[in-house]
Amino acid sequence: MLVFWKARLVMLAVPKTGTSAYARALAPLASMVVSDPPELKHAPVYRYNRFFRPMFEKVGGEMELLAVIREPVDWLGSWYRYRQRDFLNGKPTSTRGLSFDQFCDAYARGDRPPFANVGSQAKFVEPRPNGVSVNHLFRYENQAGLLAFLEERLGTNIDLPRENVSPRRDLSLSPEIDAKLRRKCAADFETWESAT
């Protein structure tokens, strides 16, 4: 999570959406960089609302929230590839030995096994009953729009490095699993469609 106090902007770190690269590029401009623990670094709207918003409001700051979300199948592909890395080998969260179809099938279940328990982008950015919501929701695929917004809002040029890139893998899905994902995870697809 990056906090830009003067710009009254908080960039939430939705996992697997390029936020590591933005954190590296923008950390020198940020008033606050939350990089640990992961539960705070990747604080969704509900956690921001509970822990960070009250703190900012006490010192006179009403902040706007920015988040980036990725096309859901591509987002799951990034998780699948990331969880194939050697350091997870033999752990319940590893996807080694599984096809992308098997991973997505497990993700679309109600009770996900550890290797497919990666959360939901729609839940991450879900508005709170008190009105706190993401003001600026960008598609990961619209890097040009996101960069233009940040450069204007922060008054700087941004040189974005590539960070935390997962190895390439076959990410083809069978029509059955693709249809199941779109049916069971409709909120994620709808949220992505609503983004800029």
mmCIF file of C-alpha atoms in Angstrom:
data_model
loop_
_atom_site.group_PDB
_atom_site.id
_atom_site.type_symbol
_atom_site.label_atom_id
_atom_site.label_comp_id
_atom_site.label_asym_id
_atom_site.label_seq_id
_atom_site.Cartn_x
_atom_site.Cartn_y
_atom_site.Cartn_z
ATOM 1 C CA MET A 1 0.000 0.000 0.000
ATOM 2 C CA LEU A 2 1.275 3.444 -0.904
ATOM 3 C CA VAL A 3 0.015 6.620 0.766
ATOM 4 C CA PHE A 4 0.488 9.949 -0.990
ATOM 5 C CA TRP A 5 -0.590 12.407 1.696
ATOM 6 C CA LYS A 6 -0.294 15.667 -0.267
ATOM 7 C CA ALA A 7 -2.137 14.157 -3.236
ATOM 8 C CA ARG A 8 -4.764 12.676 -0.856
ATOM 9 C CA LEU A 9 -4.374 9.308 -2.569
ATOM 10 C CA VAL A 10 -3.910 5.752 -1.309
ATOM 11 C CA MET A 11 -2.886 3.050 -3.767
ATOM 12 C CA LEU A 12 -4.126 -0.300 -2.512
ATOM 13 C CA ALA A 13 -1.919 -3.281 -3.328
ATOM 14 C CA VAL A 14 -4.169 -5.882 -4.918
ATOM 15 C CA PRO A 15 -1.957 -8.995 -5.164
ATOM 16 C CA LYS A 16 -0.737 -10.036 -8.640
ATOM 17 C CA THR A 17 -1.569 -6.706 -10.297
ATOM 18 C CA GLY A 18 1.900 -5.171 -10.677
ATOM 19 C CA THR A 19 1.876 -3.313 -7.373
ATOM 20 C CA SER A 20 5.458 -4.379 -6.543
ATOM 21 C CA ALA A 21 6.717 -2.452 -9.566
ATOM 22 C CA TYR A 22 4.660 0.600 -8.619
ATOM 23 C CA ALA A 23 5.895 0.396 -5.035
ATOM 24 C CA ARG A 24 9.513 0.386 -6.216
ATOM 25 C CA ALA A 25 8.953 3.274 -8.651
ATOM 26 C CA LEU A 26 6.815 5.427 -6.356
ATOM 27 C CA ALA A 27 8.169 4.708 -2.859
ATOM 28 C CA PRO A 28 10.400 7.818 -2.875
ATOM 29 C CA LEU A 29 7.300 9.972 -3.509
ATOM 30 C CA ALA A 30 5.082 8.267 -0.947
ATOM 31 C CA SER A 31 4.454 9.599 2.538
ATOM 32 C CA MET A 32 3.969 6.064 3.756
ATOM 33 C CA VAL A 33 4.891 2.681 2.271
ATOM 34 C CA VAL A 34 3.260 -0.323 3.900
ATOM 35 C CA SER A 35 5.363 -3.285 2.803
ATOM 36 C CA ASP A 36 4.926 -5.676 5.743
ATOM 37 C CA PRO A 37 3.193 -7.678 7.064
ATOM 38 C CA PRO A 38 1.349 -8.974 3.966
ATOM 39 C CA GLU A 39 -2.022 -8.518 5.712
ATOM 40 C CA LEU A 40 -1.392 -4.767 5.827
ATOM 41 C CA LYS A 41 0.612 -4.427 2.604
ATOM 42 C CA HIS A 42 -2.285 -6.054 0.762
ATOM 43 C CA ALA A 43 -5.034 -4.477 2.873
ATOM 44 C CA PRO A 44 -8.366 -4.681 1.037
ATOM 45 C CA VAL A 45 -10.950 -1.903 1.288
ATOM 46 C CA TYR A 46 -12.516 -3.374 4.445
ATOM 47 C CA ARG A 47 -9.141 -3.492 6.243
ATOM 48 C CA TYR A 48 -8.203 -0.002 5.009
ATOM 49 C CA ASN A 49 -11.542 1.236 6.327
ATOM 50 C CA ARG A 50 -11.001 -0.376 9.716
ATOM 51 C CA PHE A 51 -7.341 0.461 10.394
ATOM 52 C CA PHE A 52 -6.057 3.218 8.125
ATOM 53 C CA ARG A 53 -9.052 5.485 7.388
ATOM 54 C CA PRO A 54 -9.672 6.409 11.070
ATOM 55 C CA MET A 55 -6.013 7.319 11.499
ATOM 56 C CA PHE A 56 -5.987 9.550 8.420
ATOM 57 C CA GLU A 57 -9.276 11.219 9.340
ATOM 58 C CA LYS A 58 -7.970 12.066 12.838
ATOM 59 C CA VAL A 59 -5.223 14.162 11.278
ATOM 60 C CA GLY A 60 -7.489 15.862 8.774
ATOM 61 C CA GLY A 61 -7.117 13.744 5.685
ATOM 62 C CA GLU A 62 -9.916 12.383 3.564
ATOM 63 C CA MET A 63 -8.177 10.115 1.104
ATOM 64 C CA GLU A 64 -9.212 8.759 -2.280
ATOM 65 C CA LEU A 65 -8.544 5.096 -2.976
ATOM 66 C CA LEU A 66 -6.966 3.720 -6.128
ATOM 67 C CA ALA A 67 -6.803 0.035 -7.022
ATOM 68 C CA VAL A 68 -5.787 -2.048 -10.016
ATOM 69 C CA ILE A 69 -7.525 -5.276 -10.939
ATOM 70 C CA ARG A 70 -6.639 -7.815 -13.565
ATOM 71 C CA GLU A 71 -8.763 -9.814 -15.993
ATOM 72 C CA PRO A 72 -9.802 -12.719 -13.715
ATOM 73 C CA VAL A 73 -8.445 -15.635 -15.769
ATOM 74 C CA ASP A 74 -5.162 -13.803 -16.298
ATOM 75 C CA TRP A 75 -5.050 -12.977 -12.557
ATOM 76 C CA LEU A 76 -5.554 -16.642 -11.683
ATOM 77 C CA GLY A 77 -2.854 -17.519 -14.220
ATOM 78 C CA SER A 78 -0.441 -15.253 -12.386
ATOM 79 C CA TRP A 79 -1.248 -16.961 -9.073
ATOM 80 C CA TYR A 80 -0.929 -20.397 -10.672
ATOM 81 C CA ARG A 81 2.505 -19.559 -12.101
ATOM 82 C CA TYR A 82 3.689 -17.877 -8.906
ATOM 83 C CA ARG A 83 2.754 -20.913 -6.839
ATOM 84 C CA GLN A 84 4.845 -23.172 -9.087
ATOM 85 C CA ARG A 85 8.060 -21.585 -7.809
ATOM 86 C CA ASP A 86 10.656 -23.777 -6.125
ATOM 87 C CA PHE A 87 10.303 -22.236 -2.663
ATOM 88 C CA LEU A 88 6.716 -23.563 -2.459
ATOM 89 C CA ASN A 89 7.558 -27.073 -3.677
ATOM 90 C CA GLY A 90 6.064 -29.687 -1.340
ATOM 91 C CA LYS A 91 3.882 -27.147 0.482
ATOM 92 C CA PRO A 92 0.059 -27.240 0.416
ATOM 93 C CA THR A 93 0.031 -23.935 -1.481
ATOM 94 C CA SER A 94 2.154 -25.261 -4.358
ATOM 95 C CA THR A 95 0.554 -25.741 -7.775
ATOM 96 C CA ARG A 96 3.411 -27.889 -9.016
ATOM 97 C CA GLY A 97 2.084 -30.978 -10.811
ATOM 98 C CA LEU A 98 -1.327 -29.394 -11.429
ATOM 99 C CA SER A 99 -2.699 -28.169 -14.726
ATOM 100 C CA PHE A 100 -4.194 -24.685 -14.984
ATOM 101 C CA ASP A 101 -7.568 -26.374 -15.510
ATOM 102 C CA GLN A 102 -7.200 -28.223 -12.193
ATOM 103 C CA PHE A 103 -6.162 -25.023 -10.419
ATOM 104 C CA CYS A 104 -9.129 -23.034 -11.789
ATOM 105 C CA ASP A 105 -11.549 -25.874 -11.106
ATOM 106 C CA ALA A 106 -10.392 -25.903 -7.463
ATOM 107 C CA TYR A 107 -10.638 -22.087 -7.297
ATOM 108 C CA ALA A 108 -14.259 -22.198 -8.493
ATOM 109 C CA ARG A 109 -15.257 -24.493 -5.595
ATOM 110 C CA GLY A 110 -16.915 -23.160 -2.469
ATOM 111 C CA ASP A 111 -14.300 -24.718 -0.172
ATOM 112 C CA ARG A 112 -10.955 -24.051 -1.853
ATOM 113 C CA PRO A 113 -7.888 -26.167 -1.112
ATOM 114 C CA PRO A 114 -4.825 -24.192 0.092
ATOM 115 C CA PHE A 115 -3.198 -24.046 -3.361
ATOM 116 C CA ALA A 116 -6.303 -22.329 -4.809
ATOM 117 C CA ASN A 117 -7.150 -20.124 -1.841
ATOM 118 C CA VAL A 118 -6.050 -16.804 -3.317
ATOM 119 C CA GLY A 119 -8.980 -14.564 -2.457
ATOM 120 C CA SER A 120 -11.130 -12.507 -4.801
ATOM 121 C CA GLN A 121 -10.440 -9.209 -6.494
ATOM 122 C CA ALA A 122 -14.131 -8.286 -6.225
ATOM 123 C CA LYS A 123 -14.056 -8.861 -2.449
ATOM 124 C CA PHE A 124 -10.779 -6.913 -2.195
ATOM 125 C CA VAL A 125 -12.352 -3.749 -3.658
ATOM 126 C CA GLU A 126 -15.868 -4.284 -2.283
ATOM 127 C CA PRO A 127 -17.338 -0.987 -0.954
ATOM 128 C CA ARG A 128 -18.068 -0.700 2.747
ATOM 129 C CA PRO A 129 -21.530 0.037 4.176
ATOM 130 C CA ASN A 130 -20.242 3.403 5.493
ATOM 131 C CA GLY A 131 -19.525 4.545 1.931
ATOM 132 C CA VAL A 132 -15.776 3.945 1.750
ATOM 133 C CA SER A 133 -14.990 2.627 -1.727
ATOM 134 C CA VAL A 134 -12.377 2.683 -4.443
ATOM 135 C CA ASN A 135 -12.575 6.017 -6.263
ATOM 136 C CA HIS A 136 -10.219 5.092 -9.104
ATOM 137 C CA LEU A 137 -10.403 1.493 -10.341
ATOM 138 C CA PHE A 138 -8.044 0.671 -13.208
ATOM 139 C CA ARG A 139 -7.656 -2.454 -15.265
ATOM 140 C CA TYR A 140 -4.177 -3.965 -15.077
ATOM 141 C CA GLU A 141 -4.331 -4.137 -18.869
ATOM 142 C CA ASN A 142 -4.689 -0.325 -19.037
ATOM 143 C CA GLN A 143 -1.163 0.538 -17.864
ATOM 144 C CA ALA A 144 -1.079 3.658 -20.057
ATOM 145 C CA GLY A 145 -4.229 5.053 -18.406
ATOM 146 C CA LEU A 146 -2.996 4.200 -14.918
ATOM 147 C CA LEU A 147 0.423 5.772 -15.534
ATOM 148 C CA ALA A 148 -1.139 8.915 -17.003
ATOM 149 C CA PHE A 149 -3.435 9.245 -13.982
ATOM 150 C CA LEU A 150 -0.580 8.770 -11.485
ATOM 151 C CA GLU A 151 1.785 11.096 -13.326
ATOM 152 C CA GLU A 152 -0.815 13.850 -13.366
ATOM 153 C CA ARG A 153 -1.965 13.295 -9.777
ATOM 154 C CA LEU A 154 1.578 13.059 -8.369
ATOM 155 C CA GLY A 155 3.123 15.632 -10.700
ATOM 156 C CA THR A 156 5.984 13.427 -11.886
ATOM 157 C CA ASN A 157 7.158 11.136 -14.663
ATOM 158 C CA ILE A 158 7.192 7.468 -13.725
ATOM 159 C CA ASP A 159 9.728 4.907 -14.921
ATOM 160 C CA LEU A 160 8.129 1.557 -14.164
ATOM 161 C CA PRO A 161 10.419 -1.467 -13.621
ATOM 162 C CA ARG A 162 9.317 -5.078 -14.072
ATOM 163 C CA GLU A 163 9.060 -6.776 -10.680
ATOM 164 C CA ASN A 164 7.981 -10.144 -9.305
ATOM 165 C CA VAL A 165 7.319 -11.639 -12.757
ATOM 166 C CA SER A 166 6.245 -15.278 -12.632
ATOM 167 C CA PRO A 167 7.641 -17.867 -15.057
ATOM 168 C CA ARG A 168 5.653 -18.601 -18.227
ATOM 169 C CA ARG A 169 3.327 -21.612 -18.241
ATOM 170 C CA ASP A 170 0.510 -22.988 -20.368
ATOM 171 C CA LEU A 171 -2.639 -21.172 -19.271
ATOM 172 C CA SER A 172 -5.176 -22.691 -21.600
ATOM 173 C CA LEU A 173 -8.539 -23.574 -20.088
ATOM 174 C CA SER A 174 -11.078 -26.107 -21.236
ATOM 175 C CA PRO A 175 -14.415 -24.563 -22.269
ATOM 176 C CA GLU A 176 -16.097 -26.327 -19.316
ATOM 177 C CA ILE A 177 -13.767 -24.854 -16.683
ATOM 178 C CA ASP A 178 -13.846 -21.424 -18.339
ATOM 179 C CA ALA A 179 -17.661 -21.456 -18.209
ATOM 180 C CA LYS A 180 -17.631 -22.669 -14.595
ATOM 181 C CA LEU A 181 -15.261 -19.857 -13.570
ATOM 182 C CA ARG A 182 -17.394 -17.221 -15.270
ATOM 183 C CA ARG A 183 -20.521 -18.583 -13.578
ATOM 184 C CA LYS A 184 -19.109 -19.147 -10.059
ATOM 185 C CA CYS A 185 -16.904 -16.048 -9.994
ATOM 186 C CA ALA A 186 -19.230 -13.656 -11.837
ATOM 187 C CA ALA A 187 -18.560 -10.821 -9.363
ATOM 188 C CA ASP A 188 -14.871 -10.807 -10.287
ATOM 189 C CA PHE A 189 -15.642 -10.559 -13.994
ATOM 190 C CA GLU A 190 -18.253 -7.844 -13.400
ATOM 191 C CA THR A 191 -15.844 -5.822 -11.259
ATOM 192 C CA TRP A 192 -13.141 -6.051 -13.918
ATOM 193 C CA GLU A 193 -15.642 -4.991 -16.609
ATOM 194 C CA SER A 194 -16.554 -1.919 -14.525
ATOM 195 C CA ALA A 195 -12.934 -0.739 -14.245
ATOM 196 C CA THR A 196 -11.304 1.866 -16.491
#
